[in-house]
XYZ file of C-alpha atoms in Angstrom:
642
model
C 30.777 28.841 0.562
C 28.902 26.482 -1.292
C 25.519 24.662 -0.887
C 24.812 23.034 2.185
C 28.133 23.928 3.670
C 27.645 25.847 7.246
C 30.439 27.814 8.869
C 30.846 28.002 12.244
C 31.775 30.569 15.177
C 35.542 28.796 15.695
C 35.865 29.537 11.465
C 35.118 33.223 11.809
C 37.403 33.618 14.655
C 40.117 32.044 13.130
C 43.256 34.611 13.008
C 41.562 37.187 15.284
C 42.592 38.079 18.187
C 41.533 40.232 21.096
C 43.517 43.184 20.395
C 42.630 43.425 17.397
C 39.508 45.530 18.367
C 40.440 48.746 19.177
C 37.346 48.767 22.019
C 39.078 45.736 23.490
C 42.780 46.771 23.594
C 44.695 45.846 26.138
C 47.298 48.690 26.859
C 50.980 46.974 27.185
C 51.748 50.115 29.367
C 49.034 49.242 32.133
C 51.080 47.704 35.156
C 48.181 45.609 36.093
C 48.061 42.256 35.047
C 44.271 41.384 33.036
C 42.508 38.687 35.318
C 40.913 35.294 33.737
C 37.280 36.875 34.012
C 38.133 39.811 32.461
C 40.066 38.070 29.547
C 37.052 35.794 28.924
C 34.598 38.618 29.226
C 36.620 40.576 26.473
C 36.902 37.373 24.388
C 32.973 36.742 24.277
C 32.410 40.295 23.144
C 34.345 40.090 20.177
C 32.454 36.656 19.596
C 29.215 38.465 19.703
C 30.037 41.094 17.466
C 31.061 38.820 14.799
C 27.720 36.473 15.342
C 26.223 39.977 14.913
C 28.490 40.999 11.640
C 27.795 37.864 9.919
C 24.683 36.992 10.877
C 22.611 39.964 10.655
C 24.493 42.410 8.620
C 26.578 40.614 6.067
C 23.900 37.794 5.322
C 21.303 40.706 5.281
C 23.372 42.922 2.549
C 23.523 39.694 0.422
C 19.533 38.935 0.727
C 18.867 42.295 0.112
C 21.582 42.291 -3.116
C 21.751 39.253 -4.863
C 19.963 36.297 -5.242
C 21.924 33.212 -4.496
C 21.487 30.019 -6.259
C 23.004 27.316 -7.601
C 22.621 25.821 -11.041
C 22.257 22.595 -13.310
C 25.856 23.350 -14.581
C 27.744 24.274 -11.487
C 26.367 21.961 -9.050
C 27.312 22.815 -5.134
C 29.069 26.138 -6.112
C 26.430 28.936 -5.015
C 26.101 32.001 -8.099
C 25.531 35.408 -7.252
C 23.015 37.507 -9.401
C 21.595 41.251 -8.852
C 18.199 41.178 -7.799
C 17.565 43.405 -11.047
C 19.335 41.067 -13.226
C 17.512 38.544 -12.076
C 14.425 39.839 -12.416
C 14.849 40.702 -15.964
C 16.522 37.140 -16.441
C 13.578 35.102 -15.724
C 10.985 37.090 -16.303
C 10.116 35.813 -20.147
C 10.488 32.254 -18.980
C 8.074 32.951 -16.112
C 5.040 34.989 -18.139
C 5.492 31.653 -20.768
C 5.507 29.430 -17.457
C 2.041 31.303 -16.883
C 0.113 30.902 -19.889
C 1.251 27.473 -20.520
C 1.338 25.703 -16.586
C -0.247 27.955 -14.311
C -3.276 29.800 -13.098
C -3.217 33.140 -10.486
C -5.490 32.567 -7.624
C -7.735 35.652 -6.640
C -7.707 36.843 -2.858
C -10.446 34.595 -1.809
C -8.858 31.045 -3.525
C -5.247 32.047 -2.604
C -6.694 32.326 0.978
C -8.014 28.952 1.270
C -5.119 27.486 -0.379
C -3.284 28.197 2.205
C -5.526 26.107 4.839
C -5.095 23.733 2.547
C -3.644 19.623 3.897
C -0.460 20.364 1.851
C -0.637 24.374 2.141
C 1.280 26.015 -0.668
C 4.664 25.312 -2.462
C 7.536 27.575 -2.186
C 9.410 27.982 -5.934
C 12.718 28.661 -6.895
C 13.757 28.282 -10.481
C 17.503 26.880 -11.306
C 19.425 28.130 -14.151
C 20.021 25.797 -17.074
C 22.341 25.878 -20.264
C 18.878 26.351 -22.392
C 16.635 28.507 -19.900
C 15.141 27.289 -16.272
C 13.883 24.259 -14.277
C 11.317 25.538 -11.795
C 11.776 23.341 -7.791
C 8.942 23.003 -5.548
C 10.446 23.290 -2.303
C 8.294 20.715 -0.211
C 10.241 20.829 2.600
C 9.458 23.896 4.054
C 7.228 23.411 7.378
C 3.302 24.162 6.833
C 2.442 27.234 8.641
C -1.114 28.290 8.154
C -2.887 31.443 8.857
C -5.220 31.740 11.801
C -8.888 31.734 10.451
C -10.419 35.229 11.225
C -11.740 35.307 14.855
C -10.029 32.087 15.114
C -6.351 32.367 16.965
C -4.303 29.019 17.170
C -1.295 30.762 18.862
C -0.242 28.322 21.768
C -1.989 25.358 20.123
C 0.808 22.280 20.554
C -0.036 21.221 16.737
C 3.135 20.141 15.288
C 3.927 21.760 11.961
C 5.018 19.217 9.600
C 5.899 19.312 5.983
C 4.284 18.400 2.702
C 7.050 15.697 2.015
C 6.120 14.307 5.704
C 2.248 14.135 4.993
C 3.120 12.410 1.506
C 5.819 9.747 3.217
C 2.975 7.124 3.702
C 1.747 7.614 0.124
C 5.796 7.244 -1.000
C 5.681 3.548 1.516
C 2.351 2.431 -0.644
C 3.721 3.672 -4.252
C 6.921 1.726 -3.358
C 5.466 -1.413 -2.181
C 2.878 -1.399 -5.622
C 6.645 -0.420 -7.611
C 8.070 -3.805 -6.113
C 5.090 -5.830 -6.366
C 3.839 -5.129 -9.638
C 7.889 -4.476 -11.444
C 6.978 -6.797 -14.321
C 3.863 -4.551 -15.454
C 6.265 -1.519 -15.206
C 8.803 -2.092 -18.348
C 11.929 -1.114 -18.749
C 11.771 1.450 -15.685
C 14.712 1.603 -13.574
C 14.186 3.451 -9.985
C 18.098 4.311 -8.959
C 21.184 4.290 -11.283
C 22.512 0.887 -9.111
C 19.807 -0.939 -11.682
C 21.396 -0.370 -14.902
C 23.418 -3.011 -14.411
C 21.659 -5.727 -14.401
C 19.603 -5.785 -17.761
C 23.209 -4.804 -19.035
C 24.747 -8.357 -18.160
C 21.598 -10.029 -19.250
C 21.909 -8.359 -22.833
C 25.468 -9.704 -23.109
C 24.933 -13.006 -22.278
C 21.846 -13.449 -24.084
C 23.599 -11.317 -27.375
C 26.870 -13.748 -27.097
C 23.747 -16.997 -27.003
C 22.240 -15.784 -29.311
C 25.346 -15.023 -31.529
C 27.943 -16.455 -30.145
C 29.908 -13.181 -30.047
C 28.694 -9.692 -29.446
C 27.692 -8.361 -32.739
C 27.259 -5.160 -33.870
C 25.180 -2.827 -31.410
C 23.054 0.258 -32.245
C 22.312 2.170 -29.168
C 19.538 5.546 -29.403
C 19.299 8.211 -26.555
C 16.100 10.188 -26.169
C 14.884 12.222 -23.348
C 10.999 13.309 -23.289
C 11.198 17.857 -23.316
C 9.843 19.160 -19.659
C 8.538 15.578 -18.436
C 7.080 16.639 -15.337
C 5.265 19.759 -16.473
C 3.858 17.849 -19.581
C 1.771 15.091 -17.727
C -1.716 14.764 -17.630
C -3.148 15.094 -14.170
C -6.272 13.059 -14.648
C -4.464 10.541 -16.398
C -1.863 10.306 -13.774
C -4.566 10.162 -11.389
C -6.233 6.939 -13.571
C -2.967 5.236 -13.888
C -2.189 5.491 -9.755
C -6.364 4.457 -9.079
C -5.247 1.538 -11.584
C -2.517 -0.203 -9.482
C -3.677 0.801 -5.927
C -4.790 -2.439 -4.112
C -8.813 -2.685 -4.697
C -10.213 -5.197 -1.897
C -7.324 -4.114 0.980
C -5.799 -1.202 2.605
C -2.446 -0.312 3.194
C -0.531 -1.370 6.601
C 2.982 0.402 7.740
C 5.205 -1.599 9.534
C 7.939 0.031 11.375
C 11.036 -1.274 12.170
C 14.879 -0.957 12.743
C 18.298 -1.908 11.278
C 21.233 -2.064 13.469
C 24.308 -2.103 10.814
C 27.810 -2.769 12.470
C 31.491 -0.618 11.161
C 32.662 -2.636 8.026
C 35.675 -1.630 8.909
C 38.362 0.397 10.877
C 37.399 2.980 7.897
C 33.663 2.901 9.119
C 33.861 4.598 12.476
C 32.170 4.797 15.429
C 29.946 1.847 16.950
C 26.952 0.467 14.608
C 24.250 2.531 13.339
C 20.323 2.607 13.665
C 18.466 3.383 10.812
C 14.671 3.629 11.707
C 12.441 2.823 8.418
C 8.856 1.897 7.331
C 7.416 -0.896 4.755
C 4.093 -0.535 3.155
C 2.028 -3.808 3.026
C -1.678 -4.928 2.117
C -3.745 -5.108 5.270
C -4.955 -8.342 4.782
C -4.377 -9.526 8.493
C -2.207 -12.430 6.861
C 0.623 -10.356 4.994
C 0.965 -8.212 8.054
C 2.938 -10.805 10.013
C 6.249 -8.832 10.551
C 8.164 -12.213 10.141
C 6.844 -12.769 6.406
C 8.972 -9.628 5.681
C 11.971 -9.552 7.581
C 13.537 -11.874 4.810
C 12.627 -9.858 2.102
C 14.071 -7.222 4.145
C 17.470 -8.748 4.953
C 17.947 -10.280 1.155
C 19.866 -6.913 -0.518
C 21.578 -6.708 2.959
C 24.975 -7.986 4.438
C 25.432 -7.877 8.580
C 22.722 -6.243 9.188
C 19.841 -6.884 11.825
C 16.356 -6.351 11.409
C 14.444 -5.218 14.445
C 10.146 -5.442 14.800
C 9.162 -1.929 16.332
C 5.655 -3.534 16.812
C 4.251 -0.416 15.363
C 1.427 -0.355 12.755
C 0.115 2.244 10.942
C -3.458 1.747 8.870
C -3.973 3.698 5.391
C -6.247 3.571 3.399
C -6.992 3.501 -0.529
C -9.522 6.122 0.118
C -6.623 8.187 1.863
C -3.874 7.771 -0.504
C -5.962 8.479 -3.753
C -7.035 11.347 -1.961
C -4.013 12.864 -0.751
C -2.759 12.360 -4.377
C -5.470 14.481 -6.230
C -4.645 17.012 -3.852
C -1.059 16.903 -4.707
C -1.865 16.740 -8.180
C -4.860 18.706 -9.509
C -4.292 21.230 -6.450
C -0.923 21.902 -6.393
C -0.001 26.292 -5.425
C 2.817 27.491 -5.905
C 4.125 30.574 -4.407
C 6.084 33.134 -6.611
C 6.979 36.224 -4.591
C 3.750 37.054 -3.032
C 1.380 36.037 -5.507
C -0.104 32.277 -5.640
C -0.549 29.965 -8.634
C -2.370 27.112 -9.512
C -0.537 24.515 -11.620
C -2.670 23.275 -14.039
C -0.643 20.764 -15.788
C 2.111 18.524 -14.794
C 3.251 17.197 -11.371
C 5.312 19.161 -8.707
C 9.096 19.005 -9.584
C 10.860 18.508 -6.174
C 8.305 16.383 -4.641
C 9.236 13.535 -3.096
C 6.825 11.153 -4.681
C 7.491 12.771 -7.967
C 10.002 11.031 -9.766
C 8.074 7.607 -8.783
C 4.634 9.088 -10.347
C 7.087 10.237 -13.547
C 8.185 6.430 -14.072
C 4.902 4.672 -13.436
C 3.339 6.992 -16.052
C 5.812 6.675 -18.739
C 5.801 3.150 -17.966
C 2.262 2.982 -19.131
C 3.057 4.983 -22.132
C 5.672 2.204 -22.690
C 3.332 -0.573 -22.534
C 0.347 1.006 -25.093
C 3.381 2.239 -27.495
C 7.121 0.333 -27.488
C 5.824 -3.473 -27.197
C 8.115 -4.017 -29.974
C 11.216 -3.168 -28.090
C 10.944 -6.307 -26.143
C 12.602 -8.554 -28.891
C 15.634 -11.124 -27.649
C 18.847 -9.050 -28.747
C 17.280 -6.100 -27.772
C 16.792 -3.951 -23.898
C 15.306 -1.143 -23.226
C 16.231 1.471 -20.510
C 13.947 3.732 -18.656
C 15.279 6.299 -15.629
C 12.321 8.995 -15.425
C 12.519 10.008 -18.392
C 15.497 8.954 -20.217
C 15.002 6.886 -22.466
C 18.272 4.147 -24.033
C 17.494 1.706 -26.720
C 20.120 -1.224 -27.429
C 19.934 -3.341 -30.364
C 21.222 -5.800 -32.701
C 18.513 -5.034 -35.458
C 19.097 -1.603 -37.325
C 15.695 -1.750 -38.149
C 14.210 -2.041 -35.122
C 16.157 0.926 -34.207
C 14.932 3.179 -36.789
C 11.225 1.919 -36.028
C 12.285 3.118 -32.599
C 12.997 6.771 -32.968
C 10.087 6.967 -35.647
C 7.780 6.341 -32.943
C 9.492 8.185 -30.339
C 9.581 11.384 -32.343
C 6.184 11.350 -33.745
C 5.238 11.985 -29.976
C 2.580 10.998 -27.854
C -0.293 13.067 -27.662
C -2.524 11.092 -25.157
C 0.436 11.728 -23.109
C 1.633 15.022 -23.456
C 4.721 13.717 -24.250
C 7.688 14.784 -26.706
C 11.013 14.270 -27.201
C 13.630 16.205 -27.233
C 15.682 16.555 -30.436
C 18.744 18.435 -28.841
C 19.184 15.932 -26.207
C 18.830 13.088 -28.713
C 22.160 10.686 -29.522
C 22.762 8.200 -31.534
C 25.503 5.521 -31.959
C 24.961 5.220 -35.621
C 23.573 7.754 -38.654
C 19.947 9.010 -38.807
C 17.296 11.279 -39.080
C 14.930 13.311 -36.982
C 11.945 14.973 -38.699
C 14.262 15.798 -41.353
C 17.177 16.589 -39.412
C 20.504 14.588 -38.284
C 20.373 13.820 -35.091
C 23.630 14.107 -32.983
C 26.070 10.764 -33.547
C 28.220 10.130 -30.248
C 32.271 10.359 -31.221
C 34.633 7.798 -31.210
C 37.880 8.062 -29.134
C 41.658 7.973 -30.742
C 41.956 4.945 -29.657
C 39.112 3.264 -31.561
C 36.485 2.867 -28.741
C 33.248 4.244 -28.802
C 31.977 5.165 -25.514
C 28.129 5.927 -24.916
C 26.958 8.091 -22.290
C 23.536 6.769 -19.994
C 22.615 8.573 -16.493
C 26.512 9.006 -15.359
C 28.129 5.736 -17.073
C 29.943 5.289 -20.190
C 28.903 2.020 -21.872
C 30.926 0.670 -24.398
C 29.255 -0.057 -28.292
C 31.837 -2.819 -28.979
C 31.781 -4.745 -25.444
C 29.167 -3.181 -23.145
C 31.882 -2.824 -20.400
C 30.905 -0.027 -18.331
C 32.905 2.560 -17.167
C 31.989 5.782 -14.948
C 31.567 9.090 -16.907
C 34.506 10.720 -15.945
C 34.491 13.694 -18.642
C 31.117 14.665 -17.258
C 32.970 15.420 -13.854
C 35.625 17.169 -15.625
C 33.179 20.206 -17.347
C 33.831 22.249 -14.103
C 36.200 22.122 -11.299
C 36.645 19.324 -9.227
C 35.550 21.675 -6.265
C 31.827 22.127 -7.216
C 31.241 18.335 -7.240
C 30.860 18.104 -3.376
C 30.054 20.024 -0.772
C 31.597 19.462 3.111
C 28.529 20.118 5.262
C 30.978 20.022 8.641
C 34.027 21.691 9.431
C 34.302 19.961 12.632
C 36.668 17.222 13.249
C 38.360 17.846 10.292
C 41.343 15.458 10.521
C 39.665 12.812 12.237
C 36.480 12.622 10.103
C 38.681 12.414 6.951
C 38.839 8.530 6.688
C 35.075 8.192 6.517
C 34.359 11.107 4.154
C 37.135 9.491 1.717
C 35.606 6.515 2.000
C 32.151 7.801 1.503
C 33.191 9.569 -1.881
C 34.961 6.544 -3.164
C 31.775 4.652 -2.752
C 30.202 6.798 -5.343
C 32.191 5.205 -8.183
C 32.829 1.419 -6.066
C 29.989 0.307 -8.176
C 28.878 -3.165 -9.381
C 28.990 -2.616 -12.834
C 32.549 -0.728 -12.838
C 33.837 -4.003 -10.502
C 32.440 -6.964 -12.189
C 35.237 -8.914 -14.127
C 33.045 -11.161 -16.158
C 30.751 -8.659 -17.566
C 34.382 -6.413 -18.028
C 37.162 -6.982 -19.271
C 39.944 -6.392 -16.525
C 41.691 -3.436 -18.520
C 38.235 -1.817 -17.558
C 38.049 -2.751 -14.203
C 41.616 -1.969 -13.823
C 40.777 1.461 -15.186
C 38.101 2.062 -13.299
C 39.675 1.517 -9.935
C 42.161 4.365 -11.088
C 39.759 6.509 -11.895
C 37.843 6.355 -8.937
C 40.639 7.064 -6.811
C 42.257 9.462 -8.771
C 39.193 11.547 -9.481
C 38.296 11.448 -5.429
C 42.082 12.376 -4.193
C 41.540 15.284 -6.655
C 39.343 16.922 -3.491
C 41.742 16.398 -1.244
C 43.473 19.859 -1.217
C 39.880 21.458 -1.105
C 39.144 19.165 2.011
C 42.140 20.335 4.088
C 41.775 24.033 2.500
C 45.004 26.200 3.685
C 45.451 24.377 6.348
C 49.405 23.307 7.104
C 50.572 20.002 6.531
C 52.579 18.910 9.555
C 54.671 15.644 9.607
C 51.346 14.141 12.051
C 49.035 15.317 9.182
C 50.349 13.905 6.753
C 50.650 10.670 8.697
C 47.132 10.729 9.355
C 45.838 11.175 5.236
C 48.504 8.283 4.839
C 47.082 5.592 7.027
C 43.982 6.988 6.337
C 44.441 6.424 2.551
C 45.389 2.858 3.423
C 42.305 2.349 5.497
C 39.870 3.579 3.073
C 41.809 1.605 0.167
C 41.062 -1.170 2.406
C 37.625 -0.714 3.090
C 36.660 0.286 -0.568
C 38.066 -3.223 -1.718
C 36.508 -5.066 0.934
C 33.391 -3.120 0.239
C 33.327 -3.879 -3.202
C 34.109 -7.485 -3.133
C 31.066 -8.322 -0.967
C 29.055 -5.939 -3.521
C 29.723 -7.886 -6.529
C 29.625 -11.793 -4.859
C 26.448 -10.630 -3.011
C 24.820 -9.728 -5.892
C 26.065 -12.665 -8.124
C 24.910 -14.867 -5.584
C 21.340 -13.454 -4.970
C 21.445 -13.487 -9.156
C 21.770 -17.223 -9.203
C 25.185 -17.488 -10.262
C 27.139 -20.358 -10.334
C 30.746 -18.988 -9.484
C 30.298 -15.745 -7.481
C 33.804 -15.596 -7.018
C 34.536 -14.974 -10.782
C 32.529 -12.126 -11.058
C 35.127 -10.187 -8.908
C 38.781 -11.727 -9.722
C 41.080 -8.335 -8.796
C 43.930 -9.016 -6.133
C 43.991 -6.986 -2.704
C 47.590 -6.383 -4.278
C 46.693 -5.169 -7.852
C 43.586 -2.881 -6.129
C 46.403 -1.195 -3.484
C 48.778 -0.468 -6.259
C 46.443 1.338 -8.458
C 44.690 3.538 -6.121
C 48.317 4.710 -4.386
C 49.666 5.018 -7.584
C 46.192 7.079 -8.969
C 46.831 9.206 -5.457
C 50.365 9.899 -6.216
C 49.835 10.881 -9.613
C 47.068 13.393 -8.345
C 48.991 14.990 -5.022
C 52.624 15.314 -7.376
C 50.566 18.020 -9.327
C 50.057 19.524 -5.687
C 53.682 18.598 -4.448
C 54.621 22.092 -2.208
C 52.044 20.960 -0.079
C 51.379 17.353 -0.290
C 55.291 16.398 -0.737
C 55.416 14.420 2.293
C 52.675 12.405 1.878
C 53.699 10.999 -1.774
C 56.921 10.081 -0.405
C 55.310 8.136 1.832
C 53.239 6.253 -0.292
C 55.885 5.667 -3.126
C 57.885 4.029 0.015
C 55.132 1.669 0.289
C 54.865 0.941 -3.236
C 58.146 -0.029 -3.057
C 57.264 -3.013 -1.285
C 58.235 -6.632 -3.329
C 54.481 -7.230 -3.346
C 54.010 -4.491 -5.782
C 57.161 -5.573 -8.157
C 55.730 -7.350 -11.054
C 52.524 -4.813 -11.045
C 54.662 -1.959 -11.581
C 55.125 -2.970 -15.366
C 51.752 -5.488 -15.742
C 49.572 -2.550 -14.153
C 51.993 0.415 -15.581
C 50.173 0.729 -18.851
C 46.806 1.425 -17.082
C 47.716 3.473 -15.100
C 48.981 5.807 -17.588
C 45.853 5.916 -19.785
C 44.037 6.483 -16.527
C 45.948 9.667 -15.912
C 46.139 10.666 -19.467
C 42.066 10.700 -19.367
C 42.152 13.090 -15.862
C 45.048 14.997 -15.992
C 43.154 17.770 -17.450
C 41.109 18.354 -14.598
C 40.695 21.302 -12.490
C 41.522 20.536 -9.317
């Protein structure tokens, strides 16, 4: 099993029956027939004892053997390691984790701790390539001991955890990261805003230019970025933006989105969510915000709870220190202080990471901001494009000098250049050019090219391990039915804007791209279905559910990239998405095909259906036009593990 996958009593029964169990036997010699009670009776014993064999003695022997985790290489697959091993595994990395980021609490302080608003922080450490990453786990419900003399037993106090205290800080962080985005740099808060400062390079590079000339892109990433920060300077920085003559207001409310499509089913879904706002008693007019609301949304209705919630600066700055400069962890039985850096699994943390590197960025890399020139920020990962060498070199001087009043330094071994250069001395790493002349740079799961800037996903980063380990299926109910939304679901992974858009790509990329995407998701398809037998009505079903979801993903996609043209100010949104319903269908069938031949003794019937379809006149003239796509698409996958 992997992570976050659950099994179920109908999966542990499967290809058991009654007689089986000895204790249970029904004797084919006995004249008298078994009655329906009896039958049932026997039936629910044998489902007990296999509750009790897996739940309490085969998930005890592997507690009490191995400790199961998973790690940064192998994603959802779960590793098994001796407790011993283990132990003697991270051992060094935890007495260095000591004297450098923590402090052991005594009896008395690891007693109050525990009473404390956030309690303690269970810890789990995740093997990387180079060593560990330690996770907070902040998720965990807050139980706190009684108080001696003091019993609480039969109190209805409603144990909540640390991540639920910290949710109204994460509303007021979030409103301050929207309204104050222009003192924040080049930070971007979600992959989906790469994009954008992408397309505005090109166009103002081409202006500038006239063509795109030649591009000199430098990768850094700052070494252990949450465990380096200063805690009273992250405190200074968050007292700095907080609102200083108003409080905080939460407004509750509801969306109501409708199925986009016979691929989205079931009726439309509620999705209950807060907005932070200054309590001003003018900006706290639900109606002000209900357009801001609605404007990244398509057919969606906003719905006024008429619930408020009141917080104050006082609370937030408070609840933050305590976060902060009182963070425990708990490692085995023994509590530690962390003295330096911020919790790593918090769920505030990655926005305290960005505002705090964006105010490095604003005392140090000024100069970045030149017209030919962008910067990109995601945490801590750091991409420099320009069209000056110079500037470039300036760059990764001052980048790998460090910054002190920061704690911060980068990491050589994760550095990458486009071009030739060196690091205190040393060359750094230069990114390879393909056979076929490109050169392809890799940023936060996208492969942006030096030449063109077209954008495609990073597809041999999903290829390092088998295809199986990229996702996990948290139900095993409903199998067959649920299939058309989970396809559709992983093909919106890769249905991005900056993969579809044909006037910041060329269409050989967006052609590509849309082969990929469906190629690299039908690639899970014989994990979905497992050993399961495909029938003639199963293999209807992944058909017309393969057209549905082909469907919805181009539907989906269209209104992506015209919605966001439009809200951009563009003048034809219809040009920024210019691929036929035709062209789309015949490369994801023909990327499905190509993936399920490799797996024909079982999929058989359903590529013969699909090639049927492709047979269609529509799809005449693509088969050569399209042809030569597809098979550079499926020369870049077929290697996969699937």
């Amino acid at each position: 099993m992997k992570q976050h996958e659950t099994i179920t009593l109908h999966d542990m029964m499967q290809g058991l029956r009654t007689n089986d169990f000895e204790w249970c036997h029904i004797v084919a010699s006995d004249k008298q027939r078994l009655n329906q009670s009896e039958a049932l009776k026997r039936a629910r014993l044998v489902e007990d004892f296999m509750k009790w064999v897996i739940g309490d003695l085969v998930i005890s022997l592997i507690k009490n053997t191995f400790y199961v985790t998973e790690t940064a290489s192998t994603r959802y697959e779960t590793v098994y390691y001796l407790h011993d091993e283990w132990q003697n595994a991270t051992k060094p990395y935890f007495v260095g984790l000591q004297n450098k980021l923590l402090t052991e609490l005594d009896r008395n302080r690891a007693f109050f701790a525990r009473q404390g608003e956030l309690g303690v922080s269970a810890v789990r450490f995740i093997p990387k390539p180079t060593g560990f990453r330690p996770i907070v786990n902040l998720g965990r419900k807050i139980r706190r001991p009684d108080l001696p003399g003091i019993s609480t037993t039969g109190h209805n106090k409603v144990a909540m955890t640390a991540n639920q205290i910290l949710k109204c800080v994460h509303q007021v962080l979030t409103f301050e990261k929207d309204r104050q985005k222009a003192h924040l740099g080049a930070s971007l808060f979600g992959t989906n805003e790469i994009f954008a400062p992408l397309q505005s390079l090109k166009a103002e590079l081409i202006h500038k230019h006239g063509r795109i000339p030649r591009l000199y892109f430098v990768k850094m990433d700052i070494k252990a970025a949450f465990d380096t920060i200063k805690q009273d300077r992250m405190i200074d920085i968050i007292s700095g933006m907080l609102e200083k003559n108003y409080d905080y207001c939460l407004m509750l409310y509801c969306l109501l989105l409708p199925p986009a499509s016979k691929a989205s089913q079931g009726s439309a879904r509620r999705l209950f969510k807060s907005r932070a706002t200054v309590d001003n008693h003018l900006a706290t007019s639900f109606t002000d915000h209900a357009s801001d609301i609605a404007q990244p949304l398509r057919n969606a209705v906003v719905v006024d709870l008429v619930r408020r919630k009141q917080v104050t600066r006082h609370e937030c700055l408070t609840l933050l220190k305590t976060h902060i400069q009182n963070n425990v962890w708990q490692v085995d039985k023994k509590l530690y202080q962390q003295k330096t850096g911020i919790p790593q699994g918090s769920k505030i943390s990655s926005l305290l990471c960005s505002f705090f590197y964006a105010h490095m960025e604003n005392e140090y890399l000024t100069f970045t901001r030149r017209e030919g020139s962008r910067l990109l920020r995601y945490i801590d990962d750091f991409l420099y494009i320009t069209d000056d060498r110079a500037t470039a070199h300036r760059f990764i001087d001052t980048m790998s000098r460090g910054f002190p009043r920061y704690g911060a330094e980068i990491s050589i071994d994760k550095t990458l250049l486009s071009f030739e250069s060196q690091i205190k001395d040393m060359m750094a790493a230069v990114v390879k050019t393909s056979s076929d002349g490109q050169t392809l740079f890799p940023y936060c799961g996208f492969l942006i090219n030096t030449k063109t800037l077209d954008i495609m996903s990073d597809y041999p980063r999903m290829m390092t391990g088998p295809i199986k380990q990229s996702f996990a299926l948290r139900s095993t109910r409903h199998r067959g039915s649920s299939f058309v939304g989970w396809f559709s679901r992983q093909l919106e992974n890769r249905n991005h804007i900056a993969y579809l858009d044909t006037m910041h790509n060329s269409s050989k990329t967006v052609y590509l791209n849309i082969f990929l995407n469906f190629a690299l998701t039908s690639m899970k398809l014989p994990h979905y279905f497992g050993t399961k037998e495909m029938t003639p009505k199963r293999e209807e079903l992944i058909s017309r559910a393969l057209s549905d979801s082909v469907e919805y993903t181009y539907n989906a996609g269209l209104a992506r990239v015209r919605h966001a043209a439009r809200k951009a100010g563009q003048v034809r949104p219809e040009g920024h998405y210019e691929v036929k319903r035709a062209e789309f269908t015949f490369l994801a069938k023909r990327a499905t095909i190509s993936v399920l031949r490799r797996k024909a003794s079982r999929f058989k019937g359903v590529v013969d259906r699909l090639e049927r379809e492709l047979r269609d006149k529509r799809y005449g003239e693509l088969q050569e036009r399209l042809g030569e796509v597809c098979e550079k698409g499926w020369e870049a996958v077929k290697n996969a593990r699937f």
